[in-house]
Tab-separated table of C-alpha atoms in Angstrom:
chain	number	residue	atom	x	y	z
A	1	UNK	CA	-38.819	-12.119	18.475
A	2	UNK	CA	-40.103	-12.353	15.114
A	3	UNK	CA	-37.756	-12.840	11.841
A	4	UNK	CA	-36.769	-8.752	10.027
A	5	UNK	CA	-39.156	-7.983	7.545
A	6	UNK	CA	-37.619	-7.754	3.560
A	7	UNK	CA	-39.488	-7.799	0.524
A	8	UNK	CA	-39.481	-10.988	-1.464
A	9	UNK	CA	-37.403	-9.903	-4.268
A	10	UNK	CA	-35.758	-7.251	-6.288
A	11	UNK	CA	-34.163	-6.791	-9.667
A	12	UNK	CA	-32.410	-4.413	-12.229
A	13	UNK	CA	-30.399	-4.546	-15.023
A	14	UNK	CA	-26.398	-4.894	-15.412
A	15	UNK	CA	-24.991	-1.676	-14.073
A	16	UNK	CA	-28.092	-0.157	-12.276
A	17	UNK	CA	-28.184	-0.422	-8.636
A	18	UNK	CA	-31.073	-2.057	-6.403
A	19	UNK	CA	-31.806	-1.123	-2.949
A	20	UNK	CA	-32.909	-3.703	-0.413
A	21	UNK	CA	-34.767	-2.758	2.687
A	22	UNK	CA	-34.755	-5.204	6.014
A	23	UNK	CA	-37.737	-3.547	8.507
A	24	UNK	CA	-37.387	-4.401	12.386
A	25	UNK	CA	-37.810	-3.083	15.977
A	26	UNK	CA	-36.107	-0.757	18.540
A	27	UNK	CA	-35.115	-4.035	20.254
A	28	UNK	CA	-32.906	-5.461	17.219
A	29	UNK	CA	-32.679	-3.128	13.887
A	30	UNK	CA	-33.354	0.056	15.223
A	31	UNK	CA	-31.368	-0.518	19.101
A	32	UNK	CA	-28.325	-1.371	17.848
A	33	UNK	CA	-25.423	-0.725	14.810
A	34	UNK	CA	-25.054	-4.209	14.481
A	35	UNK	CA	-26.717	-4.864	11.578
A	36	UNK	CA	-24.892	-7.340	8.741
A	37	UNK	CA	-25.878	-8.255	5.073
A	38	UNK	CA	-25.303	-11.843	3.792
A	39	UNK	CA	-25.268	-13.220	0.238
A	40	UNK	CA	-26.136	-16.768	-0.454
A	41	UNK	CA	-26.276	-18.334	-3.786
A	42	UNK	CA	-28.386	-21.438	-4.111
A	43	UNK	CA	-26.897	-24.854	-2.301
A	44	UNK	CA	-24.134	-22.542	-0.836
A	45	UNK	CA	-23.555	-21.082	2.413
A	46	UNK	CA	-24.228	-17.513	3.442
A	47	UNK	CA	-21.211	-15.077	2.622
A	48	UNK	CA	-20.684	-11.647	5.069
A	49	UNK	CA	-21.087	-8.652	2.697
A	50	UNK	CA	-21.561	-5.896	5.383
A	51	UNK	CA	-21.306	-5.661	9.120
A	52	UNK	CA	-21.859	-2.824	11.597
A	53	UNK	CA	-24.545	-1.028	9.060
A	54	UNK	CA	-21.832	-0.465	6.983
A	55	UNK	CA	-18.622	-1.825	6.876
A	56	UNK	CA	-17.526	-3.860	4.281
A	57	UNK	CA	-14.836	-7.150	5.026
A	58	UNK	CA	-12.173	-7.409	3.037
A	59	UNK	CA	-12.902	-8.462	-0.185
A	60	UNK	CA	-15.973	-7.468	-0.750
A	61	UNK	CA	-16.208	-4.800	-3.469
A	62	UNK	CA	-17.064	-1.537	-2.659
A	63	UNK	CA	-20.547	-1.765	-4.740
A	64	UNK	CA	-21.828	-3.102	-1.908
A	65	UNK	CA	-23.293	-0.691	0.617
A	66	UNK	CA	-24.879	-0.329	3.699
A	67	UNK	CA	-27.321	2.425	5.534
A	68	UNK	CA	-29.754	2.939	8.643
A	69	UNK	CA	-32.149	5.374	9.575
A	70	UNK	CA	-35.046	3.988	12.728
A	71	UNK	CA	-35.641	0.703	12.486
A	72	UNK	CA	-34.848	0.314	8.972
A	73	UNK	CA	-31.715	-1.053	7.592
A	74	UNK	CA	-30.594	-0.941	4.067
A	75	UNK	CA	-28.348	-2.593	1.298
A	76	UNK	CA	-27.445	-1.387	-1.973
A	77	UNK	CA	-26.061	-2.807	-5.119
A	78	UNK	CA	-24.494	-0.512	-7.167
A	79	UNK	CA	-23.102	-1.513	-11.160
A	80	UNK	CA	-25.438	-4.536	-10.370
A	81	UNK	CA	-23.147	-7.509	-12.178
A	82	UNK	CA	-24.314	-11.154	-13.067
A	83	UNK	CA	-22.546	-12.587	-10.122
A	84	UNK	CA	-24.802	-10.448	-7.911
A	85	UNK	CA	-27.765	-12.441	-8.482
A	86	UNK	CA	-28.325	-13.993	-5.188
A	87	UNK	CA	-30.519	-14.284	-1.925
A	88	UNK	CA	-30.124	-11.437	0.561
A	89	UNK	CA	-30.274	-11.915	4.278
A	90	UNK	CA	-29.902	-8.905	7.207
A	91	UNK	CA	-29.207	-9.843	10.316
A	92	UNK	CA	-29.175	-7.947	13.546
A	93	UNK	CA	-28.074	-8.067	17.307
A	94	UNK	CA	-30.818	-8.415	19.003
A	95	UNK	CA	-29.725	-8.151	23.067
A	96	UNK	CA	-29.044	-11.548	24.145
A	97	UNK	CA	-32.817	-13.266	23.515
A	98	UNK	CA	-32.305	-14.122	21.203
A	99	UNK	CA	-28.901	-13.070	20.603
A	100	UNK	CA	-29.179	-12.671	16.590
A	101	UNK	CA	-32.335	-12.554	14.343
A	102	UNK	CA	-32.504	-12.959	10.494
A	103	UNK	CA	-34.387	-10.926	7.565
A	104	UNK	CA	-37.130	-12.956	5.569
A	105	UNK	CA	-34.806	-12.881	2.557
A	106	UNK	CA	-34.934	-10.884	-1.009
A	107	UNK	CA	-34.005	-12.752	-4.044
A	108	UNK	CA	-31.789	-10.255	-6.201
A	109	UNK	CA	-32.453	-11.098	-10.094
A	110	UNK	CA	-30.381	-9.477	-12.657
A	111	UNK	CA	-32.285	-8.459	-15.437
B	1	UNK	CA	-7.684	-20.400	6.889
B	2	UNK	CA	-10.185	-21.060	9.385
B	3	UNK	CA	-13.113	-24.034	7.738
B	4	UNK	CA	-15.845	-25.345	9.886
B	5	UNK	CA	-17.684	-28.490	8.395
B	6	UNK	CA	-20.805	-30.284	9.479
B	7	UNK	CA	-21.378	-33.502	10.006
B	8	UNK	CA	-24.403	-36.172	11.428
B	9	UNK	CA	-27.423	-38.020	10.087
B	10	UNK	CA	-29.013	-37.142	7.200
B	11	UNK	CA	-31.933	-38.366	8.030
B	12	UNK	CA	-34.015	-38.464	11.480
B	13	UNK	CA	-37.341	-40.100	12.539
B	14	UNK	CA	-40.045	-38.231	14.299
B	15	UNK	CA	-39.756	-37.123	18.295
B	16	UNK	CA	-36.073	-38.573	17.996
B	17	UNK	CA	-33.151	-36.220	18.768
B	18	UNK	CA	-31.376	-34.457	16.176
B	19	UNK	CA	-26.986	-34.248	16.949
B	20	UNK	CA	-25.058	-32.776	14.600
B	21	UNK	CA	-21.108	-31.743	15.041
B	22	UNK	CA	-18.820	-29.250	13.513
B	23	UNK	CA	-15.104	-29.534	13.222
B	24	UNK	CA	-13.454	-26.530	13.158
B	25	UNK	CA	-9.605	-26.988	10.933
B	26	UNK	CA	-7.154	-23.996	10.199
B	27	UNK	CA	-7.536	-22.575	14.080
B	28	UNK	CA	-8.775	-23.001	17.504
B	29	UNK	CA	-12.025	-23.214	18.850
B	30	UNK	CA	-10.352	-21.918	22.055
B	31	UNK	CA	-9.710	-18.764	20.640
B	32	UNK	CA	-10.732	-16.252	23.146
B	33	UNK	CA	-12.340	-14.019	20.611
B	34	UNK	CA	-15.170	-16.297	19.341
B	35	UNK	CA	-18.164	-18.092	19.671
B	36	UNK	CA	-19.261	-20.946	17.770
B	37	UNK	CA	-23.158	-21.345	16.541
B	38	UNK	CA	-25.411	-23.042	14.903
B	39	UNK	CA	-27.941	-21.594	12.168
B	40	UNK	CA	-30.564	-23.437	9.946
B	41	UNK	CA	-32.287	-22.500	6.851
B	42	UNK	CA	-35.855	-24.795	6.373
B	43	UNK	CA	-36.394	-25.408	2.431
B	44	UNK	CA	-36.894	-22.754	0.374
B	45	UNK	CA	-36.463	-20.388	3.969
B	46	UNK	CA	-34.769	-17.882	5.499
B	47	UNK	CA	-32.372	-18.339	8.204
B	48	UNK	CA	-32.587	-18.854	12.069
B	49	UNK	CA	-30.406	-18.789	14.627
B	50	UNK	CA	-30.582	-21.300	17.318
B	51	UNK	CA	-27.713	-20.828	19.609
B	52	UNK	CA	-23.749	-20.188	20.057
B	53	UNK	CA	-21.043	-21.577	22.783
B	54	UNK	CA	-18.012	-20.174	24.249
B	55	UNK	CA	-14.795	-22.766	24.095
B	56	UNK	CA	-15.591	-22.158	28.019
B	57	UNK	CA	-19.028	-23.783	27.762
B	58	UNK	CA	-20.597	-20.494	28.165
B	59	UNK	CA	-23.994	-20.709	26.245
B	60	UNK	CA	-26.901	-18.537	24.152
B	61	UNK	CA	-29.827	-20.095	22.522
B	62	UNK	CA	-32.973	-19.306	20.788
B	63	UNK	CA	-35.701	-18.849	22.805
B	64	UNK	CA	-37.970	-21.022	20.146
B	65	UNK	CA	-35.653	-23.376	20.815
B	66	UNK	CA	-34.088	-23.662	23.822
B	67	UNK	CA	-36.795	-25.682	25.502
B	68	UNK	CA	-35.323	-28.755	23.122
B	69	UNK	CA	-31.747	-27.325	22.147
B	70	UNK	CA	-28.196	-28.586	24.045
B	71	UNK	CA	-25.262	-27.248	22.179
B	72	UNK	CA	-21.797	-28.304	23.913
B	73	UNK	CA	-17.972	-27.826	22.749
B	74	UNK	CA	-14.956	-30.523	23.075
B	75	UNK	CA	-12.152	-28.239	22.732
B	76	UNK	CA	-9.708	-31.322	22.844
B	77	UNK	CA	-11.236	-32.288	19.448
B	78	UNK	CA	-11.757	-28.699	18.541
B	79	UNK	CA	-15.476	-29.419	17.554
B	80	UNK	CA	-19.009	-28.415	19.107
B	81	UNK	CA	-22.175	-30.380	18.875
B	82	UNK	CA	-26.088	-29.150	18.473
B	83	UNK	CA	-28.694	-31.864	19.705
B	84	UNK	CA	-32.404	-30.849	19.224
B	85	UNK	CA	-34.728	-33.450	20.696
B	86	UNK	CA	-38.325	-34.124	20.077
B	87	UNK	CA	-37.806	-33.110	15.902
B	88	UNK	CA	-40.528	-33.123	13.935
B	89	UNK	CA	-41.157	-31.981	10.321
B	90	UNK	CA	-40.645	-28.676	10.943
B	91	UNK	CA	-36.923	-29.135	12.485
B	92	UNK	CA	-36.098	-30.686	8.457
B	93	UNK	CA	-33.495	-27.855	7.029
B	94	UNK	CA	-29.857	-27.180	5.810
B	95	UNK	CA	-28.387	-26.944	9.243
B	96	UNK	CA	-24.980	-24.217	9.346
B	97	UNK	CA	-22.155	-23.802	11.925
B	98	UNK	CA	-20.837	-20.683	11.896
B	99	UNK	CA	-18.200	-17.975	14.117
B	100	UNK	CA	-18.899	-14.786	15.007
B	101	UNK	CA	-16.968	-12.973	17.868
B	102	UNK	CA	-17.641	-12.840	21.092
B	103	UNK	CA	-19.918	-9.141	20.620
B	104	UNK	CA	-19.870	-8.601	24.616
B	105	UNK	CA	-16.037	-8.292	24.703
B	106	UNK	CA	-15.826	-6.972	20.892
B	107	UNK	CA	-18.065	-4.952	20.056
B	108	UNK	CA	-18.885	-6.699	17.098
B	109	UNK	CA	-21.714	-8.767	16.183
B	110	UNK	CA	-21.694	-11.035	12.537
B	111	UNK	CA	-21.037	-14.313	11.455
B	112	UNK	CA	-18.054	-14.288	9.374
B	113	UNK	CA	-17.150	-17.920	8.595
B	114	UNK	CA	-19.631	-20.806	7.820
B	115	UNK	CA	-19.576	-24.494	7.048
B	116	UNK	CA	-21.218	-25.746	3.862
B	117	UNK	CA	-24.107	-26.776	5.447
B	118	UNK	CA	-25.472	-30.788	6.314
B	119	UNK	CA	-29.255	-31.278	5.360
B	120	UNK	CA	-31.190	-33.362	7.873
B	121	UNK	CA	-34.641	-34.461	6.683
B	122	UNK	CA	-36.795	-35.647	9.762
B	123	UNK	CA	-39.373	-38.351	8.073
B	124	UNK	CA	-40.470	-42.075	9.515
């Protein structure tokens, strides 16, 4: 099973929105709505931003959105803010071998 | 609140065996709703998961890893363990513990709550 497929990195300015795009297979991204978005700033542990394509936890604000379509999973940023600048992981069920497989990352700058 | 922290060697010489534990404080690990896993994150990489236990001792691991991966659970101490034998360079990373629920029963499939993270470096 090979890691979902994101591009490097993506940017905008303060209050534009940035889409990121996490690329997999009909066994993980594209089999299942279990795919989750995960923040991690550097030397700090990943955060849950979105599970289930598209649900949002509790106290994550509602900039923060999810989408699907195929295999292709996507998160968006919305009124991009300072604080957003971060790494970007999706994850996705992926049956039980293995049971979970990560995105290659995108590093979110904020212009 | 539910924290999980990591804890173990920092440091590991070549084709020993990597152990690692997790203490979970603020809840059970018995919880019938959760598993317990382990992810690590190489330098400057991305994330991979390696496996997750069941306070029963029910098990999933990578299939990279499983050939060298035990993970067990001590629900008395309410802390699981990861051991990876035969490390070499590659195995050196920011190793996680993390919950997510049990998906099968749930329907739900994320991690949700992570430990800071433990760096092991494997180097003679």
């Amino acid at each position: 099973q090979s890691a979902l497929t994101q591009p490097p990195s993506a940017s905008g300015s303060p209050g534009q929105s940035v889409t990121i795009s996490c690329t997999g297979t009909s066994s993980d991204v594209g089999g299942y709505n279990y795919v989750s978005w995960y923040q991690q700033h550097p030397g700090k542990a990943p955060k849950l931003m979105i599970y289930e394509v598209s649900k949002r936890p509790s106290g994550v604000p509602d900039r923060f959105s999810g989408s699907k379509s195929g295999n292709t999973a996507s998160l968006t940023v919305s009124g991009l803010q300072a604080e957003d600048e971060a790494d970007y992981y999706c994850s996705s069920y992926a049956g039980s071998n293995p049971l979970y497989v990560f995105g290659t990352g995108t590093k979110v700058t904020v212009l | 609140q539910l924290q999980l922290q990591e804890s173990g060697p920092g440091l590991v010489k070549p084709s020993e065996t990597l152990s690692l534990t997790c203490t979970v404080s603020g809840g059970s690990i018995s919880s019938s709703s959760y598993y317990w896993g382990w992810i690590r994150q190489p330098p400057g990489k991305g994330l991979e998961w390696i496996g997750s236990i069941y306070y029963s001792g029910s098990t999933y691991y990578n299939p990279s890893l499983k050939s060298r991966v035990t993970i067990s659970v001590d629900t008395s101490k309410n802390q699981f363990s990861l051991k990876l034998s035969s490390v070499t360079a590659a195995d050196t990373a920011v190793y996680y513990c993390a919950r997510h629920p049990d998906g099968y029963n749930s329907g739900y499939y994320y991690m949700d709550v992570w430990g800071k993270g433990t760096t092991v470096t494997v180097s003679s």
